[in-house]
Amino acid sequence: FHSSSRILCLFMACLIAPIVTVAIVNRHENKDKIMSFFGLGSGGLQIKISLNGTPDSHPNDIVYLRHRPSWKVRKNVFTVLKNHSNTADNAQQQQRGIAPNNKNNASNRIMVYSCDHDTEGSITLTMGHGKKLDHLGIQVKFFGRIDMDGGVHEGRPHYDFISLSKELLPPGSLYDTRTVPFNFRGVEKIHETYHGRNVSVKYFVQVEVKRQWLPPITAEHEVLVQIPGVEPSVNEPIKMEVGIEDCLHIEFEYEKRCYHLHDVICGQINFLLVRIKIKHMELAVIRRETSGEGLAQSAAMGGPNGGSGGGG
């Protein structure tokens, strides 16, 4: 009796399993339809935000990045060396008049813009064949935001130090594909793009499609901004002495005070007095991030000590 009941249970499980699998697959396939039915989806509207300019057209304002900015440090040295060798090979190919063989040369490459570059481009609104979307107006917005979602904050999770809005299209209906240009000129960008562990500073373009009785449809595109620094005219070396009185005196000497991100930190350590036994000695480069409510408010007001984070 027990063996027959086990066989019957296994047989029923084999019948139920395909039904459950089909139900799960159909649920995922109909998720977009259900979201659209309750007004939570995009209604079949696809929004693409494109920015104008390339490093070829604006060599002083736009450059390519190898990867997106992140607080994570890549510890694989061989990856960096490989990317450096690929960059050198591409430069040699360009000098010879050969197009570099790089898959990232397409639109997937990440570009960073200078603080003086005007944010402008085009927005493409695409509706599916036979579909229609009624809207109460379409706006394009530009934000500069200090986001503190990743850390402990006492008040608002973010501060918008730039908030601009322009009307893209008046109320009406969308049937097919439309491309509308936009621009935000003369906007002062006082902070660099920064993605830290607890805080981030970012600029982004947002498109908002307003609908009646339904939540708006939004799309965002981040704009990476950098503020190129000027090399100081006087870059004197640094000497610093630390130690224990009458036991150990060590002098650290650096070649210069300010370094470029691609520079190698060089210097020397002088043991002026050693009267204790030294087991081992280590050197480390420490990057420190400081964030908090006061720093974010100061940065939002453009204070001299404002900023979202720092490294050293």
Tab-separated table of C-alpha atoms in Angstrom:
chain	number	residue	atom	x	y	z
A	1	PHE	CA	0.000	0.000	0.000
A	2	HIS	CA	2.786	2.375	0.890
A	3	SER	CA	4.700	1.701	-2.345
A	4	SER	CA	1.588	2.260	-4.452
A	5	SER	CA	0.863	5.569	-2.660
A	6	ARG	CA	4.429	6.715	-3.298
A	7	ILE	CA	4.112	5.892	-6.993
A	8	LEU	CA	0.817	7.785	-7.127
A	9	CYS	CA	2.385	10.840	-5.450
A	10	LEU	CA	5.318	10.825	-7.862
A	11	PHE	CA	2.919	10.544	-10.787
A	12	MET	CA	0.873	13.515	-9.530
A	13	ALA	CA	4.042	15.568	-8.966
A	14	CYS	CA	5.151	14.905	-12.542
A	15	LEU	CA	1.786	16.159	-13.777
A	16	ILE	CA	1.742	19.277	-11.560
A	17	ALA	CA	5.363	20.376	-12.239
A	18	PRO	CA	4.856	21.259	-15.942
A	19	ILE	CA	1.667	23.159	-15.053
A	20	VAL	CA	3.490	25.241	-12.416
A	21	THR	CA	6.381	25.889	-14.819
A	22	VAL	CA	4.044	27.072	-17.563
A	23	ALA	CA	2.214	29.309	-15.095
A	24	ILE	CA	5.468	30.929	-13.945
A	25	VAL	CA	6.656	31.507	-17.521
A	26	ASN	CA	3.315	32.989	-18.534
A	27	ARG	CA	3.353	35.217	-15.453
A	28	HIS	CA	6.733	36.675	-16.470
A	29	GLU	CA	5.587	37.116	-20.059
A	30	ASN	CA	2.415	38.922	-19.007
A	31	LYS	CA	4.131	41.065	-16.362
A	32	ASP	CA	4.476	44.028	-18.710
A	33	LYS	CA	0.862	43.688	-19.812
A	34	ILE	CA	-0.349	43.597	-16.200
A	35	MET	CA	1.792	46.636	-15.322
A	36	SER	CA	0.395	48.512	-18.318
A	37	PHE	CA	-3.155	47.492	-17.386
A	38	PHE	CA	-2.834	49.057	-13.925
A	39	GLY	CA	-1.059	52.138	-15.312
A	40	LEU	CA	2.331	51.248	-13.814
A	41	GLY	CA	4.052	50.448	-17.106
A	42	SER	CA	5.293	52.620	-19.924
A	43	GLY	CA	2.288	52.006	-22.183
A	44	GLY	CA	4.589	50.757	-24.945
A	45	LEU	CA	6.606	53.988	-25.021
A	46	GLN	CA	10.385	53.729	-25.409
A	47	ILE	CA	12.536	56.740	-24.492
A	48	LYS	CA	16.126	57.166	-25.648
A	49	ILE	CA	18.282	60.090	-24.492
A	50	SER	CA	21.326	60.907	-26.642
A	51	LEU	CA	23.943	63.569	-25.925
A	52	ASN	CA	25.701	65.532	-28.638
A	53	GLY	CA	29.439	65.663	-29.074
A	54	THR	CA	32.347	63.237	-29.203
A	55	PRO	CA	36.038	63.531	-28.363
A	56	ASP	CA	36.658	64.029	-32.092
A	57	SER	CA	34.302	67.014	-32.362
A	58	HIS	CA	35.152	68.487	-28.925
A	59	PRO	CA	38.680	67.326	-28.046
A	60	ASN	CA	39.043	69.881	-25.230
A	61	ASP	CA	35.714	69.112	-23.551
A	62	ILE	CA	35.006	65.402	-24.005
A	63	VAL	CA	37.220	62.368	-23.356
A	64	TYR	CA	36.660	58.624	-23.219
A	65	LEU	CA	36.789	56.628	-19.981
A	66	ARG	CA	37.976	53.055	-19.597
A	67	HIS	CA	35.285	52.223	-17.047
A	68	ARG	CA	32.531	53.897	-15.087
A	69	PRO	CA	33.574	55.811	-11.952
A	70	SER	CA	33.301	53.685	-8.832
A	71	TRP	CA	34.618	53.639	-5.275
A	72	LYS	CA	35.773	50.052	-5.763
A	73	VAL	CA	39.483	49.646	-6.398
A	74	ARG	CA	40.546	47.148	-9.030
A	75	LYS	CA	43.181	44.949	-7.447
A	76	ASN	CA	44.002	42.974	-10.571
A	77	VAL	CA	47.138	44.637	-11.890
A	78	PHE	CA	47.199	42.505	-15.031
A	79	THR	CA	43.810	43.903	-16.131
A	80	VAL	CA	45.193	47.426	-15.968
A	81	LEU	CA	48.315	46.415	-17.891
A	82	LYS	CA	46.189	44.709	-20.530
A	83	ASN	CA	44.024	47.810	-20.986
A	84	HIS	CA	47.136	49.966	-21.175
A	85	SER	CA	48.663	47.742	-23.854
A	86	ASN	CA	45.416	47.803	-25.855
A	87	THR	CA	45.339	51.597	-25.660
A	88	ALA	CA	48.951	51.800	-26.842
A	89	ASP	CA	48.224	49.424	-29.749
A	90	ASN	CA	45.215	51.505	-30.786
A	91	ALA	CA	47.319	54.678	-30.707
A	92	GLN	CA	49.953	53.062	-32.939
A	93	GLN	CA	47.254	51.885	-35.355
A	94	GLN	CA	45.800	55.367	-35.553
A	95	GLN	CA	49.230	56.803	-36.342
A	96	ARG	CA	49.538	54.307	-39.191
A	97	GLY	CA	46.096	55.278	-40.498
A	98	ILE	CA	44.444	51.991	-39.482
A	99	ALA	CA	41.128	51.982	-37.638
A	100	PRO	CA	41.642	50.479	-34.170
A	101	ASN	CA	40.048	47.102	-33.615
A	102	ASN	CA	38.063	47.784	-30.464
A	103	LYS	CA	34.541	46.610	-29.750
A	104	ASN	CA	33.945	49.550	-27.445
A	105	ASN	CA	34.473	52.118	-30.208
A	106	ALA	CA	30.734	52.142	-30.816
A	107	SER	CA	28.131	54.062	-28.858
A	108	ASN	CA	28.777	51.877	-25.791
A	109	ARG	CA	31.932	53.818	-24.910
A	110	ILE	CA	31.679	55.983	-21.818
A	111	MET	CA	32.346	59.696	-22.264
A	112	VAL	CA	33.045	62.327	-19.638
A	113	TYR	CA	32.343	66.024	-20.202
A	114	SER	CA	34.113	69.105	-18.885
A	115	CYS	CA	32.325	71.467	-16.518
A	116	ASP	CA	32.132	74.157	-19.236
A	117	HIS	CA	30.529	71.935	-21.863
A	118	ASP	CA	26.853	72.638	-22.590
A	119	THR	CA	24.537	69.695	-22.017
A	120	GLU	CA	22.560	69.229	-25.211
A	121	GLY	CA	21.296	66.385	-27.312
A	122	SER	CA	18.089	64.770	-28.532
A	123	ILE	CA	15.304	62.635	-27.107
A	124	THR	CA	13.709	59.911	-29.218
A	125	LEU	CA	10.174	58.813	-28.309
A	126	THR	CA	9.120	55.563	-29.960
A	127	MET	CA	5.668	53.977	-29.898
A	128	GLY	CA	4.915	50.475	-31.086
A	129	HIS	CA	3.049	49.859	-34.311
A	130	GLY	CA	-0.652	50.522	-33.878
A	131	LYS	CA	-0.292	51.934	-30.349
A	132	LYS	CA	-1.247	55.356	-29.041
A	133	LEU	CA	-0.301	57.258	-25.885
A	134	ASP	CA	-2.162	60.345	-24.672
A	135	HIS	CA	-0.098	62.641	-22.464
A	136	LEU	CA	-0.427	65.949	-20.634
A	137	GLY	CA	2.943	67.248	-21.748
A	138	ILE	CA	6.532	66.061	-21.871
A	139	GLN	CA	9.303	67.803	-19.961
A	140	VAL	CA	13.075	67.437	-19.960
A	141	LYS	CA	14.915	68.187	-16.728
A	142	PHE	CA	18.542	68.560	-15.721
A	143	PHE	CA	19.629	67.774	-12.168
A	144	GLY	CA	22.819	68.095	-10.184
A	145	ARG	CA	22.372	65.923	-7.124
A	146	ILE	CA	24.262	64.934	-4.001
A	147	ASP	CA	22.899	61.503	-3.140
A	148	MET	CA	23.423	60.074	0.338
A	149	ASP	CA	21.300	56.931	0.089
A	150	GLY	CA	24.318	54.729	0.802
A	151	GLY	CA	25.238	56.361	4.110
A	152	VAL	CA	23.761	57.528	7.375
A	153	HIS	CA	21.977	60.862	7.045
A	154	GLU	CA	19.911	62.923	9.463
A	155	GLY	CA	17.556	64.535	6.963
A	156	ARG	CA	16.819	64.261	3.257
A	157	PRO	CA	18.610	61.465	1.394
A	158	HIS	CA	19.674	63.828	-1.413
A	159	TYR	CA	20.206	67.502	-2.219
A	160	ASP	CA	19.628	69.019	-5.654
A	161	PHE	CA	22.039	71.894	-6.187
A	162	ILE	CA	20.890	72.143	-9.836
A	163	SER	CA	17.262	71.700	-10.887
A	164	LEU	CA	16.199	72.947	-14.334
A	165	SER	CA	13.148	72.082	-16.390
A	166	LYS	CA	12.022	72.764	-19.958
A	167	GLU	CA	8.914	71.836	-21.913
A	168	LEU	CA	9.692	69.337	-24.634
A	169	LEU	CA	6.216	68.765	-26.108
A	170	PRO	CA	2.785	70.237	-25.282
A	171	PRO	CA	-0.144	67.962	-24.345
A	172	GLY	CA	-1.154	65.656	-27.154
A	173	SER	CA	-0.789	62.091	-28.398
A	174	LEU	CA	2.100	59.939	-29.561
A	175	TYR	CA	1.610	57.554	-32.471
A	176	ASP	CA	5.012	56.846	-33.987
A	177	THR	CA	8.644	57.868	-33.502
A	178	ARG	CA	9.539	61.471	-32.713
A	179	THR	CA	12.964	63.003	-32.087
A	180	VAL	CA	13.098	66.314	-30.235
A	181	PRO	CA	16.316	68.269	-29.516
A	182	PHE	CA	17.048	69.848	-26.127
A	183	ASN	CA	19.793	71.954	-24.569
A	184	PHE	CA	20.838	73.332	-21.198
A	185	ARG	CA	23.406	76.024	-21.906
A	186	GLY	CA	25.431	78.115	-19.510
A	187	VAL	CA	24.816	75.839	-16.515
A	188	GLU	CA	27.559	76.172	-13.905
A	189	LYS	CA	28.713	72.750	-12.714
A	190	ILE	CA	30.649	73.355	-9.511
A	191	HIS	CA	31.272	69.713	-8.547
A	192	GLU	CA	32.771	66.723	-10.286
A	193	THR	CA	30.927	63.482	-10.756
A	194	TYR	CA	31.768	61.287	-7.794
A	195	HIS	CA	30.504	57.777	-6.959
A	196	GLY	CA	31.581	56.857	-3.464
A	197	ARG	CA	30.626	54.208	-1.002
A	198	ASN	CA	28.363	56.383	1.160
A	199	VAL	CA	27.709	59.404	-1.020
A	200	SER	CA	27.673	60.291	-4.702
A	201	VAL	CA	27.546	63.442	-6.805
A	202	LYS	CA	25.899	63.060	-10.186
A	203	TYR	CA	24.368	65.030	-13.031
A	204	PHE	CA	21.586	63.518	-15.105
A	205	VAL	CA	18.990	64.381	-17.742
A	206	GLN	CA	15.465	63.210	-16.966
A	207	VAL	CA	12.490	62.949	-19.320
A	208	GLU	CA	9.024	63.004	-17.763
A	209	VAL	CA	5.849	62.120	-19.666
A	210	LYS	CA	2.798	63.241	-17.694
A	211	ARG	CA	-0.426	61.250	-17.925
A	212	GLN	CA	-3.929	61.830	-16.623
A	213	TRP	CA	-4.833	59.769	-13.545
A	214	LEU	CA	-1.675	57.709	-14.005
A	215	PRO	CA	1.893	58.073	-12.709
A	216	PRO	CA	4.306	59.757	-15.139
A	217	ILE	CA	6.696	57.821	-17.348
A	218	THR	CA	10.315	58.785	-16.661
A	219	ALA	CA	13.718	57.990	-18.116
A	220	GLU	CA	17.168	59.163	-17.005
A	221	HIS	CA	20.622	59.472	-18.537
A	222	GLU	CA	23.651	60.312	-16.395
A	223	VAL	CA	26.094	62.970	-17.549
A	224	LEU	CA	29.626	62.414	-16.258
A	225	VAL	CA	31.356	65.709	-15.465
A	226	GLN	CA	34.965	66.405	-14.614
A	227	ILE	CA	36.735	69.626	-13.636
A	228	PRO	CA	40.241	69.581	-15.133
A	229	GLY	CA	42.821	70.862	-12.690
A	230	VAL	CA	45.711	73.152	-13.504
A	231	GLU	CA	49.191	71.973	-12.674
A	232	PRO	CA	50.665	74.243	-9.990
A	233	SER	CA	53.550	76.431	-11.044
A	234	VAL	CA	55.434	75.571	-7.850
A	235	ASN	CA	55.369	71.938	-6.824
A	236	GLU	CA	57.952	71.674	-4.089
A	237	PRO	CA	58.944	68.398	-2.388
A	238	ILE	CA	57.590	67.413	1.018
A	239	LYS	CA	59.591	66.359	4.047
A	240	MET	CA	57.943	64.993	7.170
A	241	GLU	CA	59.589	63.614	10.292
A	242	VAL	CA	57.865	61.189	12.648
A	243	GLY	CA	58.949	58.813	15.350
A	244	ILE	CA	59.476	58.277	19.073
A	245	GLU	CA	61.593	60.669	21.097
A	246	ASP	CA	65.163	59.401	21.652
A	247	CYS	CA	64.208	56.009	20.159
A	248	LEU	CA	63.208	56.271	16.529
A	249	HIS	CA	63.304	59.159	14.080
A	250	ILE	CA	62.101	58.583	10.511
A	251	GLU	CA	62.009	61.167	7.747
A	252	PHE	CA	59.628	60.764	4.805
A	253	GLU	CA	60.478	62.636	1.641
A	254	TYR	CA	58.240	62.968	-1.415
A	255	GLU	CA	59.375	64.293	-4.777
A	256	LYS	CA	56.471	66.751	-5.044
A	257	ARG	CA	53.342	67.874	-3.276
A	258	CYS	CA	50.742	67.423	-6.055
A	259	TYR	CA	50.463	64.346	-8.262
A	260	HIS	CA	48.545	63.528	-11.394
A	261	LEU	CA	46.309	60.455	-11.327
A	262	HIS	CA	48.685	58.724	-13.754
A	263	ASP	CA	51.832	59.680	-11.838
A	264	VAL	CA	53.881	57.289	-9.745
A	265	ILE	CA	54.408	58.399	-6.152
A	266	CYS	CA	58.144	58.376	-5.604
A	267	GLY	CA	60.171	59.286	-2.568
A	268	GLN	CA	62.490	57.932	0.072
A	269	ILE	CA	62.531	57.092	3.760
A	270	ASN	CA	65.503	58.127	5.897
A	271	PHE	CA	66.129	56.445	9.240
A	272	LEU	CA	67.744	59.224	11.227
A	273	LEU	CA	67.767	57.461	14.611
A	274	VAL	CA	67.107	53.788	15.348
A	275	ARG	CA	67.464	52.529	18.926
A	276	ILE	CA	64.742	49.899	18.905
A	277	LYS	CA	64.349	46.625	17.068
A	278	ILE	CA	62.176	46.926	13.947
A	279	LYS	CA	60.331	43.757	12.952
A	280	HIS	CA	58.757	44.947	9.727
A	281	MET	CA	57.610	48.089	7.935
A	282	GLU	CA	54.703	48.628	5.541
A	283	LEU	CA	53.684	51.391	3.123
A	284	ALA	CA	50.070	51.903	2.094
A	285	VAL	CA	48.071	54.387	0.035
A	286	ILE	CA	44.841	55.167	1.886
A	287	ARG	CA	41.771	56.638	0.216
A	288	ARG	CA	39.394	58.162	2.754
A	289	GLU	CA	35.825	59.294	2.193
A	290	THR	CA	34.145	61.769	4.550
A	291	SER	CA	30.426	62.402	4.258
A	292	GLY	CA	27.692	63.877	6.383
A	293	GLU	CA	24.794	66.293	6.580
A	294	GLY	CA	26.971	69.364	7.044
A	295	LEU	CA	29.216	68.538	4.092
A	296	ALA	CA	26.246	68.015	1.785
A	297	GLN	CA	24.616	71.285	2.842
A	298	SER	CA	27.883	73.163	2.404
A	299	ALA	CA	28.346	71.679	-1.065
A	300	ALA	CA	24.760	72.537	-1.983
A	301	MET	CA	25.374	76.156	-0.956
A	302	GLY	CA	28.706	76.241	-2.796
A	303	GLY	CA	30.807	76.707	0.313
A	304	PRO	CA	34.595	76.660	0.136
A	305	ASN	CA	34.779	73.466	2.141
A	306	GLY	CA	31.870	71.869	0.386
A	307	GLY	CA	32.083	68.520	-1.251
A	308	SER	CA	30.819	65.036	-0.929
A	309	GLY	CA	33.963	63.135	-0.254
A	310	GLY	CA	37.676	63.223	-0.325
A	311	GLY	CA	40.561	60.907	-0.839
A	312	GLY	CA	44.061	60.937	0.387
